[in-house]
PDB file of C-alpha atoms in Angstrom:
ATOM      1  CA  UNK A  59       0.000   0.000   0.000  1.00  0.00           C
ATOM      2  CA  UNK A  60       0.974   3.327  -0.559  1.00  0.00           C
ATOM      3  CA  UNK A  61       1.977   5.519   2.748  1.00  0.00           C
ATOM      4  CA  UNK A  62       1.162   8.805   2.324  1.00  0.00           C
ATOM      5  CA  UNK A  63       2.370  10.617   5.853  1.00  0.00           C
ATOM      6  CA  UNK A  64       3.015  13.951   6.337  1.00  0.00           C
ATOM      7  CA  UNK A  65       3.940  15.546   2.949  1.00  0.00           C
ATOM      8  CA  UNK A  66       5.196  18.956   3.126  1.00  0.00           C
ATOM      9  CA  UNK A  67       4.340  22.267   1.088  1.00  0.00           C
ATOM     10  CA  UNK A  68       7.658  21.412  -0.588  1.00  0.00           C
ATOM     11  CA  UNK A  69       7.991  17.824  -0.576  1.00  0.00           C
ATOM     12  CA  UNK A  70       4.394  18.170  -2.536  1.00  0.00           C
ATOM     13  CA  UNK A  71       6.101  20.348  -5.271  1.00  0.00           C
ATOM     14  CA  UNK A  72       8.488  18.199  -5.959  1.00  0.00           C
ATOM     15  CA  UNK A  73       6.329  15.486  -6.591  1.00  0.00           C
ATOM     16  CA  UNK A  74       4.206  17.843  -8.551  1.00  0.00           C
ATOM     17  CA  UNK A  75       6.613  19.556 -10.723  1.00  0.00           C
ATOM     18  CA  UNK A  76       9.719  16.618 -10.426  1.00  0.00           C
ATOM     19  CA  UNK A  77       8.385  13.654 -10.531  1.00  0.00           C
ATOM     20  CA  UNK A  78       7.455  13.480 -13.756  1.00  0.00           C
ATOM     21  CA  UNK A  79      11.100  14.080 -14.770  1.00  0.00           C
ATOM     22  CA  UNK A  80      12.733  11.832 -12.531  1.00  0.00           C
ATOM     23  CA  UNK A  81       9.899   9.049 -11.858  1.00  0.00           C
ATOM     24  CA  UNK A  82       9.327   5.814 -13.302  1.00  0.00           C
ATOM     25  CA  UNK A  83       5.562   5.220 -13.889  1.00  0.00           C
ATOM     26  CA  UNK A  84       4.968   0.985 -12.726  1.00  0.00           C
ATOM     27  CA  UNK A  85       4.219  -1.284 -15.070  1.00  0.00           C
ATOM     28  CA  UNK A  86       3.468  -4.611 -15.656  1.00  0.00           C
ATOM     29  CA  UNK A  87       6.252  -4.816 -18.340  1.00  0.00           C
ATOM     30  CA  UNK A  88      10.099  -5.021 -18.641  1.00  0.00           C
ATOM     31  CA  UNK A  89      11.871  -1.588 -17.681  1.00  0.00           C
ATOM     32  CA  UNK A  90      14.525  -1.075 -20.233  1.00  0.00           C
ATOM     33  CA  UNK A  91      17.186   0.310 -17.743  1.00  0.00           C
ATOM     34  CA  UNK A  92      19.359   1.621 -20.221  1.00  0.00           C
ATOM     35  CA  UNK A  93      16.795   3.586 -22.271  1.00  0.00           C
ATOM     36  CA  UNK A  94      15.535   4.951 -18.828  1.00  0.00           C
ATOM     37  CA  UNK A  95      18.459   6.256 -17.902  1.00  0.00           C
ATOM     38  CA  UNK A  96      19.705   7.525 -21.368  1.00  0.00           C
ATOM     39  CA  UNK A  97      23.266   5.379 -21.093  1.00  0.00           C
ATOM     40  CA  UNK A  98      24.587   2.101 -20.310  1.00  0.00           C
ATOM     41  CA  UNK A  99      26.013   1.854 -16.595  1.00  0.00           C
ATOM     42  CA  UNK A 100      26.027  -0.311 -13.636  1.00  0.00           C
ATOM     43  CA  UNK A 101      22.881  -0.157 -12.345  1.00  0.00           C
ATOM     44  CA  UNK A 102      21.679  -0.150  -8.253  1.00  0.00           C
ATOM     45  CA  UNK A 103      18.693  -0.529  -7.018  1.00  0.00           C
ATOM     46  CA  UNK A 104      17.763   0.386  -3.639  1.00  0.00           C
ATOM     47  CA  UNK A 105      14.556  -0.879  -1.565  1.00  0.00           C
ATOM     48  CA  UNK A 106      13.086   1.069   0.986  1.00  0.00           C
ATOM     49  CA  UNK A 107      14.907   4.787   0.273  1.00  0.00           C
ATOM     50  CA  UNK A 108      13.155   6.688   3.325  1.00  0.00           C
ATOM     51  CA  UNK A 109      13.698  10.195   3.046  1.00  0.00           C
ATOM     52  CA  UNK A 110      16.581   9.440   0.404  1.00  0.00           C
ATOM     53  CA  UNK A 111      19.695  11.477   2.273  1.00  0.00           C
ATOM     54  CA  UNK A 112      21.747   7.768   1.525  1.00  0.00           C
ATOM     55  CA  UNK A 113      21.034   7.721  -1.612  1.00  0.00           C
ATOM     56  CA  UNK A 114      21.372  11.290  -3.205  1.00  0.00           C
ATOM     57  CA  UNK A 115      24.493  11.118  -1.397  1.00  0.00           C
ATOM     58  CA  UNK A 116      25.969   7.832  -3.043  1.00  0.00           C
ATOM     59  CA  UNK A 117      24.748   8.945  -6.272  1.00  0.00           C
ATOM     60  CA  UNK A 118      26.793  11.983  -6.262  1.00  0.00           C
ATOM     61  CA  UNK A 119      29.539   9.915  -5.278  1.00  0.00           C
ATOM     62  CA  UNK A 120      28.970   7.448  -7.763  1.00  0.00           C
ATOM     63  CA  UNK A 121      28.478   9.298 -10.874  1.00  0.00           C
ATOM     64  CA  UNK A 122      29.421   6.593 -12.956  1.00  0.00           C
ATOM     65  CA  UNK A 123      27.223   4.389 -11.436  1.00  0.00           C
ATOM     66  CA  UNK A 124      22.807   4.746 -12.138  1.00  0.00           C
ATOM     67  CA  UNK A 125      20.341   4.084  -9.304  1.00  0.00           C
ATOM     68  CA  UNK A 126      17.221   3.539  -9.059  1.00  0.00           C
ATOM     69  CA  UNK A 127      14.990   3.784  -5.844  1.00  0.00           C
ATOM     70  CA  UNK A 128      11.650   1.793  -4.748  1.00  0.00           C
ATOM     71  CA  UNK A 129       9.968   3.645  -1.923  1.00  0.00           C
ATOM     72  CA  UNK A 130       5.775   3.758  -1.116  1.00  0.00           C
ATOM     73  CA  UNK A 131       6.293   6.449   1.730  1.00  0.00           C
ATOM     74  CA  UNK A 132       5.237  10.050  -0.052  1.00  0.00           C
ATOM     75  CA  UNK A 133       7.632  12.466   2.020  1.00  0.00           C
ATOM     76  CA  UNK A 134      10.854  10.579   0.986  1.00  0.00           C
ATOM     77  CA  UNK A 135      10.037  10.575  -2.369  1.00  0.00           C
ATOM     78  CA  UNK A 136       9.640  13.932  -2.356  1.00  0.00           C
ATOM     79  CA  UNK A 137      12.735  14.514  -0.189  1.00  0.00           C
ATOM     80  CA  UNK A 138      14.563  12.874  -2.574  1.00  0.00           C
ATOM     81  CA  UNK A 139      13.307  14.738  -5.407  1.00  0.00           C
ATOM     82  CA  UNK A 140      14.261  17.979  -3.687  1.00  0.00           C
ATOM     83  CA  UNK A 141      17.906  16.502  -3.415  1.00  0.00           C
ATOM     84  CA  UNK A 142      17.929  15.598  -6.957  1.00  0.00           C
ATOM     85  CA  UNK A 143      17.234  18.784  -8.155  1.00  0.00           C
ATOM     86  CA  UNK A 144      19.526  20.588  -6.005  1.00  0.00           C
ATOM     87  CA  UNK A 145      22.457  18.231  -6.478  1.00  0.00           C
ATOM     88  CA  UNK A 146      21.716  18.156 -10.245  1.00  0.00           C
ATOM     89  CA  UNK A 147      21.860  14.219 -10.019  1.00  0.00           C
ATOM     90  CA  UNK A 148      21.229  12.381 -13.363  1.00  0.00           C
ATOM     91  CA  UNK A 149      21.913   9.202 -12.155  1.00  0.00           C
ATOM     92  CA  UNK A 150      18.911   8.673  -9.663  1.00  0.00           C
ATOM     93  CA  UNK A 151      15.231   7.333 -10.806  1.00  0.00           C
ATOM     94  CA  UNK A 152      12.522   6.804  -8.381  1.00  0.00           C
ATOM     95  CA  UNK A 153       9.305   4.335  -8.799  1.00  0.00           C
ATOM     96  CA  UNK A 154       6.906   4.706  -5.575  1.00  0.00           C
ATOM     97  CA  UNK A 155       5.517   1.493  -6.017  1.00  0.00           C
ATOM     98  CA  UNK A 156       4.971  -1.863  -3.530  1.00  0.00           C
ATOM     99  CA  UNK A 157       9.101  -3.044  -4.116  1.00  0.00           C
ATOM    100  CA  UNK A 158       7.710  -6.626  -4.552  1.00  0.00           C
ATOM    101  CA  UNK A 159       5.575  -5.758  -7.557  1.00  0.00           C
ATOM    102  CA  UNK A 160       7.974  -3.630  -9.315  1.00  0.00           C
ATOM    103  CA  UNK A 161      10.917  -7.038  -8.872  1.00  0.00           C
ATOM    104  CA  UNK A 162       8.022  -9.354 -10.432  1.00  0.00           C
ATOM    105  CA  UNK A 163       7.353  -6.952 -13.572  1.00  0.00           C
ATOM    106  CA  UNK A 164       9.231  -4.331 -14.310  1.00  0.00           C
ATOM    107  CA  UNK A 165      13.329  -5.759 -13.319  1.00  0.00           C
ATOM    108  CA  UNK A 166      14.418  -8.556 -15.769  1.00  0.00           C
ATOM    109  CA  UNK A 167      17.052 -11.258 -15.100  1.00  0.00           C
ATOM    110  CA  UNK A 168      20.757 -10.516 -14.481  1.00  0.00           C
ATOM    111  CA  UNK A 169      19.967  -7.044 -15.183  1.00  0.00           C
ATOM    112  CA  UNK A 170      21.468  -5.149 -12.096  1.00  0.00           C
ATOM    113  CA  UNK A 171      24.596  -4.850 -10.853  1.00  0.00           C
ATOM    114  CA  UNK A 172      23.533  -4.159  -7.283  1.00  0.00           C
ATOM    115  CA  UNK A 173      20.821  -3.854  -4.410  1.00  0.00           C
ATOM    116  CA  UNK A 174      21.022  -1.952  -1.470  1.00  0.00           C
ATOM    117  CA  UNK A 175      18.348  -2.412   1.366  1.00  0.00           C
ATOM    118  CA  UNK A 176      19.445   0.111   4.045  1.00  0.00           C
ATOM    119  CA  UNK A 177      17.746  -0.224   7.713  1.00  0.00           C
ATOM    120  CA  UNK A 178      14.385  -2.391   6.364  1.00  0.00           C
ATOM    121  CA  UNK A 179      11.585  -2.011   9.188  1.00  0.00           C
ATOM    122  CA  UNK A 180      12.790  -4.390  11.553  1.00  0.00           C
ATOM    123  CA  UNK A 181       9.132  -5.735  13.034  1.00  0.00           C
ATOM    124  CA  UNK A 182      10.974  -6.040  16.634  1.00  0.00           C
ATOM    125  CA  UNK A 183       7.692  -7.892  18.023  1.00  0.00           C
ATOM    126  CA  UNK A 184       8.191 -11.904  16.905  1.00  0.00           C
ATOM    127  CA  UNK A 185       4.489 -11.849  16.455  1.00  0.00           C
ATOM    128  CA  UNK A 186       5.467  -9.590  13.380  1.00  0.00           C
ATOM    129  CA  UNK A 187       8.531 -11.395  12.456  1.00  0.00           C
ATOM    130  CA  UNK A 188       6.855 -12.623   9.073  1.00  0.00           C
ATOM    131  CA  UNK A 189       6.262  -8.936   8.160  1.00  0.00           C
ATOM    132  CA  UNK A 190       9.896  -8.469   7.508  1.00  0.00           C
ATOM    133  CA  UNK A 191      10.957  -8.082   3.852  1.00  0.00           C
ATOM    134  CA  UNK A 192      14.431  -9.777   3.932  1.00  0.00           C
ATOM    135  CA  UNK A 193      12.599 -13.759   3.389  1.00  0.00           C
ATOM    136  CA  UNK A 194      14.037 -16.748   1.701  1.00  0.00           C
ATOM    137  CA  UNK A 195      11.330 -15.843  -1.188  1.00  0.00           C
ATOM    138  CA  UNK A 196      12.306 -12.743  -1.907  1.00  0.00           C
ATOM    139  CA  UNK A 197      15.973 -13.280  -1.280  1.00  0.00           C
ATOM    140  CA  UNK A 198      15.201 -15.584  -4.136  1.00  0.00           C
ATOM    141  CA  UNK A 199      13.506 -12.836  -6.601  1.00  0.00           C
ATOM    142  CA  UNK A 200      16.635 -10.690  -5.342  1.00  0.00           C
ATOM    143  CA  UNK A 201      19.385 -12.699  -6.783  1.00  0.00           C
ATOM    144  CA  UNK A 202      17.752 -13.514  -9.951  1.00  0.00           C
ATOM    145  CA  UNK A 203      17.644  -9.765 -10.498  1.00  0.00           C
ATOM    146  CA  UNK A 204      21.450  -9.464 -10.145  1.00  0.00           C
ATOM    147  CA  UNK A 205      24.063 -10.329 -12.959  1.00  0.00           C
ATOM    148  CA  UNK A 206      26.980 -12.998 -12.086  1.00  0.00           C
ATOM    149  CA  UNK A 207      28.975 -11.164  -9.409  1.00  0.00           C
ATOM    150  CA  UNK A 208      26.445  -8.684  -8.504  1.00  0.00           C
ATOM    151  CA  UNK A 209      26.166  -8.061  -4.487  1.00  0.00           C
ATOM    152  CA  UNK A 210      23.315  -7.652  -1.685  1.00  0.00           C
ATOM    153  CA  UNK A 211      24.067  -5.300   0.312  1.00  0.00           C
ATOM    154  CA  UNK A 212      21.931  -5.107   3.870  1.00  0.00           C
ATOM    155  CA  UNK A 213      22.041  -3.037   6.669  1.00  0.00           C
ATOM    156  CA  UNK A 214      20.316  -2.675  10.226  1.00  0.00           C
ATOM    157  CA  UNK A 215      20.423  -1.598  13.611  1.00  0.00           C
ATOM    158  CA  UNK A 216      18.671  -4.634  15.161  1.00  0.00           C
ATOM    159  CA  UNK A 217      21.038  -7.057  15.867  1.00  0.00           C
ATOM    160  CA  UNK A 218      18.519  -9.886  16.132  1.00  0.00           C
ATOM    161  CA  UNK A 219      17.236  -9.129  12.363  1.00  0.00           C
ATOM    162  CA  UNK A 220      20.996  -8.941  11.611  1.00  0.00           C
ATOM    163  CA  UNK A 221      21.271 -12.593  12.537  1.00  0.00           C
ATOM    164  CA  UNK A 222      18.187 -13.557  10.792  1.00  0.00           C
ATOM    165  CA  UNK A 223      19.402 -11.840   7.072  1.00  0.00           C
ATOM    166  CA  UNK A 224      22.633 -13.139   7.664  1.00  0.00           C
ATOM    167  CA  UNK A 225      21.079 -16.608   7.961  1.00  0.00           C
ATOM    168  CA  UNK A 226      18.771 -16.208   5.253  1.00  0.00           C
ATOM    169  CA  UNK A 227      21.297 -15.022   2.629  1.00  0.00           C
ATOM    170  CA  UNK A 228      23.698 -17.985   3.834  1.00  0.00           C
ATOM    171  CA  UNK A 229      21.063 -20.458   2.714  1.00  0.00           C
ATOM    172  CA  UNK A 230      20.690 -19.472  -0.612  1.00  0.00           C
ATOM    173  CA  UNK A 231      23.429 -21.415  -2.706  1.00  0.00           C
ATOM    174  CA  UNK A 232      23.464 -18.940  -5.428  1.00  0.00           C
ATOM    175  CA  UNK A 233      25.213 -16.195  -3.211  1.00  0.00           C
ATOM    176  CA  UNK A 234      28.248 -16.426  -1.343  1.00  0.00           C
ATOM    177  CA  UNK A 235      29.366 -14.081   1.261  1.00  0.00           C
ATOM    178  CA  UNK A 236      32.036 -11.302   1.344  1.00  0.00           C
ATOM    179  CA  UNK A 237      32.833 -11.529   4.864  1.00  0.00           C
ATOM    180  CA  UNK A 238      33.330 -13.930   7.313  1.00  0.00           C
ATOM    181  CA  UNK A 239      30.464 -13.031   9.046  1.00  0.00           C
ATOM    182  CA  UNK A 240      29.073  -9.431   9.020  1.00  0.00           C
ATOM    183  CA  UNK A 241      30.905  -7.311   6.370  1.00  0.00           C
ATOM    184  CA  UNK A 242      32.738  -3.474   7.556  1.00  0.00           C
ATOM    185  CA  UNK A 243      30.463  -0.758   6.368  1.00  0.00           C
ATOM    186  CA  UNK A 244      31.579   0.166   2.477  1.00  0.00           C
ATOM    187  CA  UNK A 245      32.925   3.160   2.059  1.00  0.00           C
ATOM    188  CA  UNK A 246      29.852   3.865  -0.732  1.00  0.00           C
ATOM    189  CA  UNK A 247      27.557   4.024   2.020  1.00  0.00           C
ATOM    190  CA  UNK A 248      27.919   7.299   4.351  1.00  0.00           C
ATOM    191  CA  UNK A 249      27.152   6.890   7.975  1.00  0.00           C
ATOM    192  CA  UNK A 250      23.642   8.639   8.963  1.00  0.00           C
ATOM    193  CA  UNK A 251      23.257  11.540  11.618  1.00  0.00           C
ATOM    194  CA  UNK A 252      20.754   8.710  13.444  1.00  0.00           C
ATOM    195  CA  UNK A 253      23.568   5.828  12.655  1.00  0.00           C
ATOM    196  CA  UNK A 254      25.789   7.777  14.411  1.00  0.00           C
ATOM    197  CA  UNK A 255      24.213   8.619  17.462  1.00  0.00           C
ATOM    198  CA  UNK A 256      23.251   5.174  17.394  1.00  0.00           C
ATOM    199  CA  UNK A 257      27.113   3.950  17.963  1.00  0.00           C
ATOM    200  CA  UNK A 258      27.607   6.966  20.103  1.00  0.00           C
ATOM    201  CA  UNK A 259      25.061   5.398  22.648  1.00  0.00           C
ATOM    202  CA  UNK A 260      26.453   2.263  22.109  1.00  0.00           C
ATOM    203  CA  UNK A 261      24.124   0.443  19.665  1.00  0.00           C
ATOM    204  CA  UNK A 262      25.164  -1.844  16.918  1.00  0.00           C
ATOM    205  CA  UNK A 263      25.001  -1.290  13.428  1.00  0.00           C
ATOM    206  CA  UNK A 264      25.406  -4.702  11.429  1.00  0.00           C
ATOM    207  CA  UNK A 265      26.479  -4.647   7.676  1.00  0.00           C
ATOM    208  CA  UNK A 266      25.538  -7.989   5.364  1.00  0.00           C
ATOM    209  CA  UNK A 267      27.149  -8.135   1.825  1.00  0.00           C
ATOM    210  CA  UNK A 268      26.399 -10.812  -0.379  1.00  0.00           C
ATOM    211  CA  UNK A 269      27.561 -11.321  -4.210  1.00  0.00           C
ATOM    212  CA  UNK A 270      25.461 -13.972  -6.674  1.00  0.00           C
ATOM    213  CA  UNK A 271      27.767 -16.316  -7.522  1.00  0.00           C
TER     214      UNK A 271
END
């Protein structure tokens, strides 16, 4: 479902006026990633974007590199769109869409080059364990996406949720792991304002890389 929220004044204009440049429309056919983003380049996808400070900020890191972001929640998609247009990124494309449909239709085989799922809703209570998006099914869907080499990238705050991706990306024999264990935070992903507090106070922030084999 889409989550509207609180939208700003200016979170609104953006979608209004930015959208439509920067947006991908869903659709129940193949999204020619190349033709969307007017080149050919490694492309990223990212699930789950929130307000979209991570990714504006890897994308004008990464020039050479194309992303494109899934989010549902209405005030990061216009946050991001606010940080497009005042970095003057060309490499960022956003589809506000349920991340599950968009994998099914829209992202053929071995066509990306990497996913990034930063700080998923961790569904503390075990009652809501099955809410959680990292499961063996979609895990599945996930590495199908990626070419030969591609990685998974993961990250949370909830150590218990940490142990349970970890696990789940383990069992799947088409990916192997990069670590022993939990991976050091690449340097392509910048440390939040609420990551580092986070450490500050002594919580743990787990990292999970995966590549497909």
């Amino acid at each position: 479902m889409l989550r509207q929220g609180r939208v700003s004044s200016a979170q609104q204009r953006a979608c209004e006026t930015l959208l439509p440049q920067y947006g991908v429309a869903f659709s129940e056919t193949r999204l020619d990633l190349a033709r969307c983003f007017g080149r050919a380049a490694p492309k990223i996808l990212e699930i789950g974007f929130g307000m979209g400070e991570t990714t504006a900020a890897i994308a004008a890191a990464q020039p050479e590199n194309d992303y494109l972001g899934i989010e549902v929640h209405t005030p990061g998609v216009g946050n991001l769109l606010k940080l497009i247009d005042a970095g003057a990124l060309t490499n960022v494309r956003i589809i506000q869409h349920d991340a599950v449909e968009v994998l099914r239709h829209m992202i053929a085989p071995q066509s990306l080059d990497g996913i990034h799922i930063f700080f998923p809703d961790p569904w503390p209570k075990k009652r809501h364990h099955k809410r959680r998006l990292i499961q063996p099914l979609l895990v599945d869907t996930l590495t199908e996406k990626l070419k030969p080499g591609g990685y998974l990238h993961a990250a949370t705050d909830w150590h218990e949720y940490a142990e349970q991706i970890l696990a789940v990306l383990s069992a799947s024999p088409a990916l192997q792991n990069t670590a022993a264990g939990y991976a050091p935070r690449p340097a392509y992903r910048p440390q939040t304002k609420f990551e580092a507090r986070g450490l500050r106070l002594g919580h743990g922030v787990w990292d999970i890389v995966f590549r497909r084999r």
